[in-house]
Short mmCIF file of C-alpha atoms and ligand atoms in Angstrom, two decimals:
data_model
loop_
_atom_site.label_atom_id
_atom_site.label_comp_id
_atom_site.label_asym_id
_atom_site.label_seq_id
_atom_site.Cartn_x
_atom_site.Cartn_y
_atom_site.Cartn_z
CA MET J 1 -14.33 -4.30 -16.78
CA ASP J 2 -10.70 -4.98 -15.53
CA LEU J 3 -10.74 -5.91 -11.81
CA ASP J 4 -7.68 -6.98 -12.47
CA PHE J 5 -4.72 -4.64 -11.31
CA ASN J 6 -3.53 -5.33 -8.13
CA ARG J 7 -4.66 -4.28 -4.64
CA ARG J 8 -3.26 -6.17 -2.76
CA LEU J 9 -1.30 -2.90 -1.26
CA SER J 10 -3.40 0.91 -1.42
CA ILE J 11 -2.28 4.15 -0.22
CA ALA J 12 -5.80 6.05 1.21
CA PRO J 13 -6.66 8.80 -0.14
CA MET J 14 -5.54 11.77 2.06
CA LEU J 15 -6.55 14.84 1.12
CA ASP J 16 -3.44 17.55 1.06
CA CYS J 17 -0.93 14.25 1.62
CA THR J 18 -1.91 12.51 -1.11
CA ASP J 19 -1.53 14.45 -4.26
CA ARG J 20 0.72 14.35 -7.43
CA HIS J 21 4.20 14.79 -5.99
CA GLU J 22 3.15 12.57 -2.98
CA ARG J 23 1.93 9.85 -5.41
CA TYR J 24 5.02 10.21 -7.70
CA PHE J 25 7.96 9.75 -4.37
CA LEU J 26 5.83 6.45 -2.93
CA ARG J 27 5.94 5.33 -6.48
CA LEU J 28 10.22 5.20 -6.27
CA ILE J 29 9.74 3.08 -2.60
CA SER J 30 7.30 0.47 -4.59
CA LYS J 31 6.49 -0.32 -7.56
CA ASN J 32 3.10 -2.42 -7.22
CA ILE J 33 0.94 -0.27 -4.87
CA LEU J 34 -1.83 0.93 -5.54
CA LEU J 35 -1.96 5.01 -5.50
CA TYR J 36 -4.46 7.07 -4.50
CA SER J 37 -5.40 10.42 -5.15
CA GLU J 38 -6.62 13.12 -2.43
CA MET J 39 -10.52 13.55 -2.90
CA VAL J 40 -11.87 15.80 -5.90
CA VAL J 41 -15.40 17.17 -5.23
CA SER J 42 -17.11 16.28 -9.16
CA THR J 43 -18.72 19.41 -9.36
CA GLY J 44 -15.12 21.82 -8.79
CA LEU J 45 -13.93 19.33 -11.18
CA LEU J 46 -17.01 20.09 -13.49
CA HIS J 47 -16.41 23.84 -12.88
CA CYS J 48 -12.68 24.28 -12.75
CA LYS J 49 -11.29 25.81 -15.62
CA ASP J 50 -7.81 24.16 -15.39
CA PRO J 51 -9.35 20.20 -14.78
CA GLU J 52 -5.67 19.34 -15.26
CA LEU J 53 -4.69 20.38 -11.31
CA PHE J 54 -7.12 17.80 -9.79
CA LEU J 55 -6.42 15.44 -12.95
CA GLY J 56 -2.35 15.89 -13.67
CA HIS J 57 0.25 12.82 -13.23
CA GLU J 58 2.96 11.01 -14.38
CA ASP J 59 2.26 7.56 -16.16
CA CYS J 60 4.65 6.03 -13.46
CA GLU J 61 1.66 6.40 -10.96
CA MET J 62 -0.01 4.16 -12.65
CA PRO J 63 -2.08 2.06 -11.10
CA ALA J 64 -3.24 4.68 -9.52
CA VAL J 65 -7.15 5.74 -8.72
CA LEU J 66 -9.01 9.25 -8.03
CA GLN J 67 -11.11 9.72 -5.60
CA LEU J 68 -14.13 11.70 -6.65
CA GLY J 69 -16.71 13.32 -3.73
CA GLY J 70 -20.25 14.12 -4.67
CA SER J 71 -24.13 13.22 -4.76
CA ASP J 72 -25.19 13.72 -7.73
CA PRO J 73 -25.00 10.92 -9.80
CA ALA J 74 -25.33 13.00 -13.76
CA GLU J 75 -22.39 15.07 -12.63
CA LEU J 76 -20.64 12.05 -10.57
CA ALA J 77 -20.69 11.25 -14.27
CA ALA J 78 -19.91 13.49 -16.06
CA ALA J 79 -16.79 13.76 -13.73
CA SER J 80 -15.69 9.87 -14.49
CA LYS J 81 -15.31 10.35 -17.71
CA MET J 82 -12.83 13.51 -17.45
CA VAL J 83 -10.62 11.09 -15.69
CA GLU J 84 -11.49 8.10 -17.60
CA ARG J 85 -10.00 10.32 -20.40
CA ALA J 86 -6.92 11.44 -18.48
CA GLY J 87 -5.47 8.01 -17.35
CA PHE J 88 -6.64 6.99 -14.40
CA GLY J 89 -7.57 3.35 -13.82
CA GLU J 90 -10.37 3.10 -11.33
CA VAL J 91 -12.97 5.63 -9.84
CA ASN J 92 -13.58 5.78 -5.95
CA LEU J 93 -16.83 6.97 -4.52
CA ASN J 94 -16.03 8.17 -1.50
CA CYS J 95 -18.63 7.32 1.06
CA GLY J 96 -16.35 8.45 4.27
CA CYS J 97 -15.15 10.95 4.97
CA PRO J 98 -16.81 13.26 8.05
CA SER J 99 -16.26 16.43 7.73
CA ASP J 100 -18.82 19.27 7.79
CA ARG J 101 -17.92 20.76 4.42
CA VAL J 102 -18.60 17.49 3.41
CA GLN J 103 -22.55 17.16 5.11
CA ASN J 104 -23.00 20.58 4.03
CA GLY J 105 -22.52 19.21 0.21
CA ASN J 106 -24.27 15.61 1.59
CA PHE J 107 -21.50 13.69 0.68
CA GLY J 108 -19.34 11.61 2.45
CA ALA J 109 -20.19 9.47 5.26
CA CYS J 110 -23.62 11.15 6.09
CA LEU J 111 -23.79 9.49 1.82
CA MET J 112 -24.03 5.68 3.87
CA LYS J 113 -28.05 7.08 5.09
CA ASP J 114 -28.62 6.86 1.48
CA LYS J 115 -27.60 3.53 0.20
CA ASN J 116 -29.86 3.76 -2.68
CA LEU J 117 -28.53 6.70 -3.51
CA VAL J 118 -24.72 5.84 -3.52
CA ALA J 119 -26.57 2.72 -5.62
CA ASP J 120 -27.73 5.57 -8.71
CA CYS J 121 -23.81 7.02 -7.94
CA PHE J 122 -22.52 4.02 -8.77
CA LYS J 123 -24.82 2.98 -11.65
CA ALA J 124 -24.29 6.24 -13.17
CA MET J 125 -20.45 6.74 -12.72
CA GLN J 126 -19.81 2.62 -13.82
CA ASP J 127 -22.69 2.87 -17.33
CA ALA J 128 -19.90 6.60 -18.13
CA ILE J 129 -16.96 4.73 -17.93
CA SER J 130 -15.69 1.30 -18.58
CA ILE J 131 -12.29 1.85 -15.96
CA PRO J 132 -14.41 -0.37 -12.60
CA VAL J 133 -15.76 2.53 -10.16
CA SER J 134 -15.04 1.61 -6.63
CA ILE J 135 -16.81 2.91 -2.99
CA LYS J 136 -14.55 3.38 0.26
CA CYS J 137 -16.88 3.99 3.52
CA ARG J 138 -17.28 2.56 6.91
CA ILE J 139 -18.68 0.31 9.34
CA GLY J 140 -21.79 2.73 9.93
CA VAL J 141 -22.59 5.78 10.56
CA ASP J 142 -24.27 7.53 13.60
CA GLU J 143 -26.67 5.80 15.58
CA PHE J 144 -27.04 2.73 12.04
CA ASP J 145 -23.74 0.45 13.49
CA SER J 146 -24.96 -2.16 13.37
CA TRP J 147 -23.92 -5.52 11.02
CA ASP J 148 -27.15 -5.49 8.92
CA PHE J 149 -27.12 -2.27 8.32
CA PHE J 150 -23.52 -2.25 7.44
CA ARG J 151 -24.35 -5.43 5.43
CA ASP J 152 -27.31 -3.86 3.90
CA PHE J 153 -26.02 -0.43 2.70
CA VAL J 154 -22.90 -2.75 1.00
CA GLY J 155 -25.57 -5.26 -0.22
CA THR J 156 -27.91 -2.91 -2.04
CA ILE J 157 -24.62 -1.08 -4.10
CA ALA J 158 -23.44 -4.33 -4.77
CA ASP J 159 -26.70 -5.66 -6.53
CA ALA J 160 -25.83 -2.41 -8.42
CA GLY J 161 -22.89 -3.77 -9.54
CA CYS J 162 -19.82 -2.79 -7.16
CA ARG J 163 -17.36 -5.50 -6.69
CA ILE J 164 -15.08 -3.34 -5.42
CA PHE J 165 -14.90 -2.24 -1.03
CA ILE J 166 -12.90 -0.17 0.96
CA ILE J 167 -14.03 -0.43 4.33
CA HIS J 168 -12.74 2.06 6.90
CA ALA J 169 -13.20 -0.35 9.83
CA ARG J 170 -14.74 1.87 11.90
CA LYS J 171 -17.85 4.14 11.91
CA ALA J 172 -17.97 7.69 11.78
CA TRP J 173 -19.86 9.81 14.27
CA LEU J 174 -21.23 12.93 12.05
CA LYS J 175 -21.91 15.46 14.84
CA GLY J 176 -19.38 16.07 17.61
CA LEU J 177 -16.10 14.99 16.17
CA SER J 178 -14.06 16.42 14.15
CA PRO J 179 -12.50 14.62 11.04
CA LYS J 180 -9.30 13.61 13.46
CA GLU J 181 -11.33 12.71 16.15
CA ASN J 182 -13.92 10.45 13.71
CA ARG J 183 -10.16 8.60 12.62
CA GLU J 184 -9.17 7.72 16.32
CA VAL J 185 -12.70 7.44 18.65
CA PRO J 186 -14.27 5.18 17.40
CA PRO J 187 -13.23 1.41 18.13
CA LEU J 188 -11.88 -0.41 15.06
CA LYS J 189 -13.61 -3.17 14.74
CA TYR J 190 -12.14 -5.48 11.20
CA GLU J 191 -14.20 -8.27 12.67
CA PHE J 192 -17.33 -6.28 10.21
CA VAL J 193 -15.03 -6.65 7.04
CA HIS J 194 -13.76 -9.90 7.74
CA ASN J 195 -17.53 -11.43 8.40
CA LEU J 196 -18.42 -9.37 5.54
CA LYS J 197 -16.23 -10.71 3.23
CA ALA J 198 -17.07 -14.36 4.29
CA GLU J 199 -20.30 -13.87 3.76
CA MET J 200 -20.27 -12.47 -0.17
CA PRO J 201 -16.71 -13.74 -0.99
CA GLN J 202 -16.96 -12.41 -4.73
CA LEU J 203 -16.11 -8.92 -3.72
CA ASN J 204 -13.17 -7.70 -3.85
CA ILE J 205 -12.65 -5.97 -0.57
CA SER J 206 -9.77 -4.41 1.57
CA ILE J 207 -9.49 -2.80 4.99
CA ASN J 208 -8.58 0.34 6.18
CA GLY J 209 -8.09 2.01 9.58
CA GLY J 210 -4.52 1.75 12.20
CA ILE J 211 -2.52 -0.47 9.84
CA LYS J 212 1.08 0.29 9.96
CA THR J 213 3.22 -2.97 9.51
CA LEU J 214 3.64 -5.50 6.54
CA ASP J 215 3.74 -8.28 9.09
CA GLN J 216 -0.07 -6.45 10.22
CA VAL J 217 -1.00 -6.37 6.22
CA GLU J 218 0.10 -9.87 5.63
CA GLU J 219 -2.40 -10.71 8.27
CA GLN J 220 -5.42 -9.05 6.96
CA LEU J 221 -4.89 -10.34 3.10
CA LYS J 222 -4.42 -13.90 4.51
CA ASP J 223 -8.98 -13.61 4.90
CA LEU J 224 -8.57 -9.95 2.68
CA ASP J 225 -8.33 -9.43 -0.92
CA GLY J 226 -6.61 -6.09 -0.17
CA VAL J 227 -5.09 -3.49 3.03
CA MET J 228 -4.72 0.14 2.00
CA VAL J 229 -2.80 2.21 4.77
CA GLY J 230 -3.39 5.97 5.30
CA ARG J 231 -1.06 7.49 7.61
CA GLU J 232 1.35 5.08 8.95
CA ALA J 233 2.52 5.87 4.62
CA TYR J 234 2.35 9.33 4.65
CA GLU J 235 4.64 10.06 8.54
CA ASN J 236 6.72 6.87 8.01
CA PRO J 237 6.59 6.25 4.58
CA TRP J 238 10.40 3.68 4.31
CA PHE J 239 8.11 0.80 5.65
CA LEU J 240 7.07 0.51 2.22
CA ARG J 241 10.57 -0.43 1.28
CA ASP J 242 9.46 -4.19 1.57
CA ALA J 243 6.23 -4.17 0.33
CA ASP J 244 7.96 -5.60 -3.13
CA GLU J 245 8.71 -8.41 -2.66
CA ARG J 246 6.81 -9.30 0.49
CA ILE J 247 3.60 -8.64 -0.36
CA PHE J 248 3.35 -8.20 -4.39
CA CYS J 249 6.26 -11.06 -3.86
CA ASP J 250 7.62 -9.56 -7.75
CA GLY J 251 10.38 -10.37 -9.86
CA ARG J 252 9.51 -8.71 -12.31
CA PHE J 253 10.85 -5.14 -12.04
CA PRO J 254 14.54 -4.74 -13.61
CA ALA J 255 16.64 -3.17 -11.44
CA LYS J 256 16.71 0.65 -12.14
CA PRO J 257 20.07 3.13 -10.57
CA GLY J 258 19.10 2.80 -6.45
CA MET J 259 17.66 0.15 -6.73
CA THR J 260 18.90 -3.67 -5.26
CA LYS J 261 18.39 -6.13 -7.76
CA GLU J 262 15.24 -7.07 -5.90
CA GLY J 263 13.64 -3.61 -7.51
CA LYS J 264 13.41 -2.28 -3.69
CA PRO J 265 15.17 0.67 -3.46
CA ALA J 266 18.10 0.42 -2.09
CA SER J 267 18.92 3.32 0.87
CA ARG J 268 16.31 6.40 1.66
CA LYS J 269 18.53 8.28 -0.42
CA ALA J 270 18.59 6.77 -2.97
CA VAL J 271 14.74 7.07 -2.82
CA LEU J 272 15.23 11.35 -2.49
CA GLU J 273 18.51 10.79 -5.21
CA ALA J 274 15.70 9.39 -8.05
CA TYR J 275 13.77 12.16 -6.58
CA LEU J 276 15.87 15.05 -7.21
CA PRO J 277 15.20 15.17 -11.41
CA TYR J 278 11.26 15.29 -10.63
CA VAL J 279 12.39 18.57 -8.27
CA GLU J 280 14.67 19.98 -10.72
CA LYS J 281 11.51 20.03 -13.81
CA GLU J 282 8.57 20.51 -11.21
CA PHE J 283 10.30 22.95 -10.48
CA SER J 284 11.66 24.91 -13.44
CA LYS J 285 8.04 24.93 -14.62
CA GLY J 286 7.14 27.11 -11.20
CA THR J 287 5.74 24.44 -8.58
CA PRO J 288 6.70 25.75 -5.62
CA ALA J 289 9.51 23.90 -3.62
CA THR J 290 7.28 23.88 -0.65
CA ILE J 291 4.46 21.83 -2.49
CA LEU J 292 6.98 19.49 -4.11
CA THR J 293 8.92 18.49 -0.62
CA ARG J 294 6.74 18.70 1.76
CA HIS J 295 5.64 14.88 1.92
CA LEU J 296 9.19 14.06 2.52
CA TYR J 297 9.05 15.24 6.24
CA GLY J 298 9.07 11.15 7.71
CA LEU J 299 10.92 9.87 4.86
CA PHE J 300 14.48 9.62 7.79
CA THR J 301 12.31 9.45 11.03
CA GLY J 302 14.70 7.89 13.39
CA LEU J 303 18.03 8.38 12.29
CA PRO J 304 20.17 10.49 12.79
CA GLY J 305 20.19 14.78 11.83
CA ALA J 306 16.22 13.33 10.87
CA ARG J 307 15.33 17.02 12.85
CA LYS J 308 17.95 18.79 10.96
CA PHE J 309 16.71 17.95 7.35
CA ARG J 310 12.99 18.78 8.56
CA GLN J 311 14.90 22.30 10.01
CA VAL J 312 16.28 22.72 6.22
CA LEU J 313 13.02 21.82 4.44
CA SER J 314 10.76 23.91 6.79
CA GLN J 315 13.44 27.09 6.50
CA GLU J 316 15.08 26.48 3.01
CA ALA J 317 11.67 25.63 0.93
CA PRO J 318 10.06 29.42 0.83
CA LYS J 319 12.73 31.36 -0.29
CA THR J 320 15.01 29.04 -2.11
CA LYS J 321 16.23 30.03 -5.93
CA ASP J 322 17.18 26.32 -6.55
CA ALA J 323 15.15 23.42 -4.62
CA ALA J 324 16.73 20.14 -5.73
CA GLY J 325 20.35 21.99 -4.47
CA MET J 326 18.43 22.83 -1.53
CA LEU J 327 17.14 19.17 -0.91
CA ARG J 328 20.31 17.95 -2.06
CA GLN J 329 22.19 19.71 0.90
CA ALA J 330 19.25 19.16 3.96
CA MET J 331 19.85 14.80 2.76
CA ASP J 332 23.56 15.15 3.61
CA LEU J 333 22.87 16.39 6.98
CA VAL J 334 21.72 12.94 7.35
CA VAL J 335 23.38 9.93 8.50
CA GLU J 336 22.21 5.97 7.20
CA ASP J 337 24.29 3.18 7.21
C1 FMN H 401 -5.00 13.91 6.28
C2 FMN H 401 -5.61 12.80 6.14
C3 FMN H 401 -6.76 13.29 5.05
C4 FMN H 401 -7.81 12.57 4.64
N1 FMN H 401 -8.51 12.91 3.57
C5 FMN H 401 -9.83 11.87 2.85
C6 FMN H 401 -9.92 11.83 1.78
O1 FMN H 401 -10.27 12.91 1.46
N2 FMN H 401 -10.68 10.73 1.22
C7 FMN H 401 -10.73 9.84 1.97
O2 FMN H 401 -12.18 9.13 1.89
N3 FMN H 401 -10.43 9.69 3.10
C8 FMN H 401 -8.95 10.64 3.38
N4 FMN H 401 -8.80 9.80 4.92
C9 FMN H 401 -9.03 8.88 5.75
C10 FMN H 401 -8.18 7.78 5.06
O3 FMN H 401 -8.43 7.40 3.35
C11 FMN H 401 -7.80 6.58 5.88
O4 FMN H 401 -8.72 6.16 5.52
C12 FMN H 401 -7.74 7.03 7.07
O5 FMN H 401 -6.71 7.40 7.76
C13 FMN H 401 -7.70 5.80 8.41
O6 FMN H 401 -6.63 5.45 7.87
P1 FMN H 401 -5.31 4.52 8.63
O7 FMN H 401 -5.57 4.44 10.18
O8 FMN H 401 -4.15 4.06 7.65
O9 FMN H 401 -4.33 6.07 8.24
C14 FMN H 401 -7.69 11.39 5.38
C15 FMN H 401 -6.85 10.67 5.81
C16 FMN H 401 -5.99 11.55 6.70
C17 FMN H 401 -4.82 11.11 7.94
#
């Protein structure tokens, strides 16, 4: 099994956010960040008429991980095979999502209450494929929030052979809190993740939750293997600009048009310039302009004209006949030094 791709900085799976277009866009900012898909429910993947809807991607998105939601080992194994065949580098099992829909399907965070089932799911998935299977979980769920509970959960899955864990460092309250509140209300306890790494140094452990700057990423990397960032990457993707240089120490990539010689994008507009041909290609295949531009709203945050940029996208994208032209017009309204 190849544990080898670099997990130092990854972008969290986010429903309605980290679709293939967002991943393509973020890849233009960093060549090295590890990109996670939105959660795909295993049953949905197995029974859907057009799996390409979930599995479609561009080669340049790699390394990328597809996250599955489910709790049936056989189904998860079959879905994992589809993910491997589609060319993803890893499959992740969601044990952290608290939404009602997910609880009704008996997966997501409520799986943390059944460590043996998670171990069975992991084993079935890993036996079915040769790319790694990882687990994303919380540090606890409901009243099960002690250190012993958390260590026991991870230890059981590790005994089943799992080596890669991504830990959202707060517990989930399954009753009474919305998914949004479950990302804000329970306190972050980074020490759980650090203690885990100290106790189980053989595991590859990434921390997640509330991280917003590359300084914070570097700080966490002193003790841990990886850092996963969600909302900040979506709302302010430009903070990733120096990621290749600072986090991956990367001199391997030749400069491309719009990139400075270190390989990082010269400006936010250079990122969009590089995104335009993709918009043109996808729009001509029938992808709506709204879908292609909805992830771009945060790119110019803080710059003069950013509001106008967003306004043009929201007003014009639903009716435009020329998505790339519309995007160019919108970006021309932004003033960037
Ligand atoms: C809009 C949104 C959708 C999310 N969808 C998923 C998901 O599909 N699977 C998952 O494991 N976590 C999901 N999450 C949780 C994130 O992966 C991450 O754990 C959480 O946002 C904490 O990280 P952050 O503080 O860096 O945002 C979602 C978060 C947001 C904001």
